[in-house]
Amino acid sequence: VAILLYLTHKYKVPDYWYPQDLQARAHVDEYLAWQHTTLRRSCLRALWHKVMFPVFLGEQIPPDVLAATLAELDANLQLLEHKFLQDKAFLTGSHISPADLVAITELIH
C-alpha cells in the first residue's frame, strides 16, 4: 500500500488515483485500512486451512474449523460487495484507485 500511495504522490497521475478531495480520499483510505485488517486475514486463513496445511504440511484441518474459516471469508466478501462495491464500477467510485489494485491482488489469490 505504501508504495502505491508513494507513486501517486511522486508522479503526476489523474486525481482519481488518490483524490485531493479529503472526503473522496477517505473512501480510499477506509477500504485500505479495512482490507488490511479484515479481508486479508480471512483470505490468508482460508488459504492456509484449505491448501497450505493439508497439501504442504500434511495436516488436515477439522471440518468445523474449515467451515468457520470459509464462513468468515464469505461474510467479509459480502461486506466488500455491499459496503464498498455496491453497484459501482470500482470500490470507491467510478474510477480505479489504489483500493481496487489492493483488492484485486487479494482476491486473485
PDB file of C-alpha atoms in Angstrom:
ATOM      1  CA  VAL A   1       0.000   0.000   0.000  1.00  0.00           C
ATOM      2  CA  ALA A   2       2.748   2.438   0.906  1.00  0.00           C
ATOM      3  CA  ILE A   3       4.412   2.115  -2.493  1.00  0.00           C
ATOM      4  CA  LEU A   4       1.107   2.700  -4.302  1.00  0.00           C
ATOM      5  CA  LEU A   5       0.487   5.887  -2.355  1.00  0.00           C
ATOM      6  CA  TYR A   6       4.090   6.985  -2.853  1.00  0.00           C
ATOM      7  CA  LEU A   7       3.733   6.570  -6.620  1.00  0.00           C
ATOM      8  CA  THR A   8       0.524   8.620  -6.671  1.00  0.00           C
ATOM      9  CA  HIS A   9       2.389  11.450  -4.931  1.00  0.00           C
ATOM     10  CA  LYS A  10       5.635  11.209  -6.886  1.00  0.00           C
ATOM     11  CA  TYR A  11       4.176  11.083 -10.387  1.00  0.00           C
ATOM     12  CA  LYS A  12       1.544  13.237 -11.978  1.00  0.00           C
ATOM     13  CA  VAL A  13      -1.365  10.809 -12.129  1.00  0.00           C
ATOM     14  CA  PRO A  14      -5.048  11.560 -12.606  1.00  0.00           C
ATOM     15  CA  ASP A  15      -6.663  12.773  -9.392  1.00  0.00           C
ATOM     16  CA  TYR A  16      -8.946   9.749  -9.119  1.00  0.00           C
ATOM     17  CA  TRP A  17      -5.975   7.529  -8.255  1.00  0.00           C
ATOM     18  CA  TYR A  18      -5.660   9.207  -4.862  1.00  0.00           C
ATOM     19  CA  PRO A  19      -8.021  12.196  -4.736  1.00  0.00           C
ATOM     20  CA  GLN A  20      -7.084  15.595  -3.360  1.00  0.00           C
ATOM     21  CA  ASP A  21     -10.658  15.931  -2.089  1.00  0.00           C
ATOM     22  CA  LEU A  22     -10.454  14.705   1.504  1.00  0.00           C
ATOM     23  CA  GLN A  23     -13.845  13.005   1.510  1.00  0.00           C
ATOM     24  CA  ALA A  24     -13.049  11.059  -1.666  1.00  0.00           C
ATOM     25  CA  ARG A  25      -9.591  10.209  -0.325  1.00  0.00           C
ATOM     26  CA  ALA A  26     -11.164   8.993   2.913  1.00  0.00           C
ATOM     27  CA  HIS A  27     -13.088   6.354   0.936  1.00  0.00           C
ATOM     28  CA  VAL A  28      -9.824   5.020  -0.486  1.00  0.00           C
ATOM     29  CA  ASP A  29      -8.160   5.091   2.947  1.00  0.00           C
ATOM     30  CA  GLU A  30     -11.175   3.434   4.568  1.00  0.00           C
ATOM     31  CA  TYR A  31     -11.001   0.487   2.204  1.00  0.00           C
ATOM     32  CA  LEU A  32      -7.224   0.158   2.521  1.00  0.00           C
ATOM     33  CA  ALA A  33      -7.468   0.029   6.327  1.00  0.00           C
ATOM     34  CA  TRP A  34     -10.398  -2.395   6.257  1.00  0.00           C
ATOM     35  CA  GLN A  35      -8.782  -4.702   3.729  1.00  0.00           C
ATOM     36  CA  HIS A  36      -5.545  -4.939   5.661  1.00  0.00           C
ATOM     37  CA  THR A  37      -7.207  -5.889   8.940  1.00  0.00           C
ATOM     38  CA  THR A  38     -10.226  -7.853   7.715  1.00  0.00           C
ATOM     39  CA  LEU A  39     -10.301  -9.255   4.197  1.00  0.00           C
ATOM     40  CA  ARG A  40      -6.590 -10.072   4.100  1.00  0.00           C
ATOM     41  CA  ARG A  41      -6.861 -12.013   7.352  1.00  0.00           C
ATOM     42  CA  SER A  42      -9.835 -14.022   6.079  1.00  0.00           C
ATOM     43  CA  CYS A  43      -8.189 -14.793   2.741  1.00  0.00           C
ATOM     44  CA  LEU A  44      -4.948 -15.894   4.375  1.00  0.00           C
ATOM     45  CA  ARG A  45      -6.736 -18.118   6.874  1.00  0.00           C
ATOM     46  CA  ALA A  46      -8.746 -19.744   4.081  1.00  0.00           C
ATOM     47  CA  LEU A  47      -5.575 -20.309   2.046  1.00  0.00           C
ATOM     48  CA  TRP A  48      -3.743 -21.859   4.975  1.00  0.00           C
ATOM     49  CA  HIS A  49      -6.663 -24.003   6.167  1.00  0.00           C
ATOM     50  CA  LYS A  50      -7.715 -25.212   2.721  1.00  0.00           C
ATOM     51  CA  VAL A  51      -4.362 -25.537   0.924  1.00  0.00           C
ATOM     52  CA  MET A  52      -1.186 -24.919   2.880  1.00  0.00           C
ATOM     53  CA  PHE A  53      -1.785 -27.117   5.924  1.00  0.00           C
ATOM     54  CA  PRO A  54      -3.228 -30.131   4.075  1.00  0.00           C
ATOM     55  CA  VAL A  55      -1.137 -30.026   0.890  1.00  0.00           C
ATOM     56  CA  PHE A  56       2.249 -28.816   2.070  1.00  0.00           C
ATOM     57  CA  LEU A  57       2.296 -29.788   5.729  1.00  0.00           C
ATOM     58  CA  GLY A  58       0.112 -32.902   5.556  1.00  0.00           C
ATOM     59  CA  GLU A  59      -2.135 -31.619   8.332  1.00  0.00           C
ATOM     60  CA  GLN A  60      -5.888 -31.813   7.952  1.00  0.00           C
ATOM     61  CA  ILE A  61      -7.941 -29.000   9.401  1.00  0.00           C
ATOM     62  CA  PRO A  62     -11.014 -30.176  11.329  1.00  0.00           C
ATOM     63  CA  PRO A  63     -14.153 -29.748   9.196  1.00  0.00           C
ATOM     64  CA  ASP A  64     -15.790 -27.407  11.722  1.00  0.00           C
ATOM     65  CA  VAL A  65     -12.718 -25.131  11.762  1.00  0.00           C
ATOM     66  CA  LEU A  66     -12.566 -25.079   7.960  1.00  0.00           C
ATOM     67  CA  ALA A  67     -16.299 -24.339   7.774  1.00  0.00           C
ATOM     68  CA  ALA A  68     -15.924 -21.442  10.225  1.00  0.00           C
ATOM     69  CA  THR A  69     -12.966 -20.077   8.253  1.00  0.00           C
ATOM     70  CA  LEU A  70     -14.880 -20.208   4.972  1.00  0.00           C
ATOM     71  CA  ALA A  71     -17.977 -18.678   6.589  1.00  0.00           C
ATOM     72  CA  GLU A  72     -15.862 -15.772   7.867  1.00  0.00           C
ATOM     73  CA  LEU A  73     -14.395 -15.277   4.393  1.00  0.00           C
ATOM     74  CA  ASP A  74     -17.849 -15.359   2.825  1.00  0.00           C
ATOM     75  CA  ALA A  75     -19.148 -12.792   5.324  1.00  0.00           C
ATOM     76  CA  ASN A  76     -16.230 -10.479   4.563  1.00  0.00           C
ATOM     77  CA  LEU A  77     -16.718 -10.885   0.809  1.00  0.00           C
ATOM     78  CA  GLN A  78     -20.386  -9.979   1.270  1.00  0.00           C
ATOM     79  CA  LEU A  79     -19.331  -6.911   3.237  1.00  0.00           C
ATOM     80  CA  LEU A  80     -16.883  -5.989   0.476  1.00  0.00           C
ATOM     81  CA  GLU A  81     -19.663  -6.179  -2.078  1.00  0.00           C
ATOM     82  CA  HIS A  82     -22.390  -4.428  -0.080  1.00  0.00           C
ATOM     83  CA  LYS A  83     -20.381  -1.740   1.728  1.00  0.00           C
ATOM     84  CA  PHE A  84     -17.644  -0.883  -0.727  1.00  0.00           C
ATOM     85  CA  LEU A  85     -18.512  -2.056  -4.228  1.00  0.00           C
ATOM     86  CA  GLN A  86     -22.300  -1.667  -4.092  1.00  0.00           C
ATOM     87  CA  ASP A  87     -23.387  -1.023  -7.698  1.00  0.00           C
ATOM     88  CA  LYS A  88     -20.284   0.953  -8.651  1.00  0.00           C
ATOM     89  CA  ALA A  89     -17.718   0.030 -11.279  1.00  0.00           C
ATOM     90  CA  PHE A  90     -14.911   0.409  -8.723  1.00  0.00           C
ATOM     91  CA  LEU A  91     -14.667   0.243  -4.931  1.00  0.00           C
ATOM     92  CA  THR A  92     -14.538   3.972  -4.288  1.00  0.00           C
ATOM     93  CA  GLY A  93     -16.500   5.349  -7.223  1.00  0.00           C
ATOM     94  CA  SER A  94     -16.471   5.441 -10.995  1.00  0.00           C
ATOM     95  CA  HIS A  95     -12.669   5.321 -11.391  1.00  0.00           C
ATOM     96  CA  ILE A  96      -9.944   2.928 -10.370  1.00  0.00           C
ATOM     97  CA  SER A  97      -7.920   3.704  -7.241  1.00  0.00           C
ATOM     98  CA  PRO A  98      -5.248   2.016  -5.119  1.00  0.00           C
ATOM     99  CA  ALA A  99      -8.132   0.365  -3.241  1.00  0.00           C
ATOM    100  CA  ASP A 100      -9.070  -1.576  -6.376  1.00  0.00           C
ATOM    101  CA  LEU A 101      -5.489  -2.684  -7.019  1.00  0.00           C
ATOM    102  CA  VAL A 102      -5.120  -3.943  -3.462  1.00  0.00           C
ATOM    103  CA  ALA A 103      -8.499  -5.695  -3.611  1.00  0.00           C
ATOM    104  CA  ILE A 104      -7.877  -7.482  -6.888  1.00  0.00           C
ATOM    105  CA  THR A 105      -4.486  -8.785  -5.839  1.00  0.00           C
ATOM    106  CA  GLU A 106      -6.027 -10.193  -2.657  1.00  0.00           C
ATOM    107  CA  LEU A 107      -8.969 -11.789  -4.444  1.00  0.00           C
ATOM    108  CA  ILE A 108      -6.869 -13.338  -7.208  1.00  0.00           C
ATOM    109  CA  HIS A 109      -5.079 -15.493  -4.654  1.00  0.00           C
TER     110      HIS A 109
END
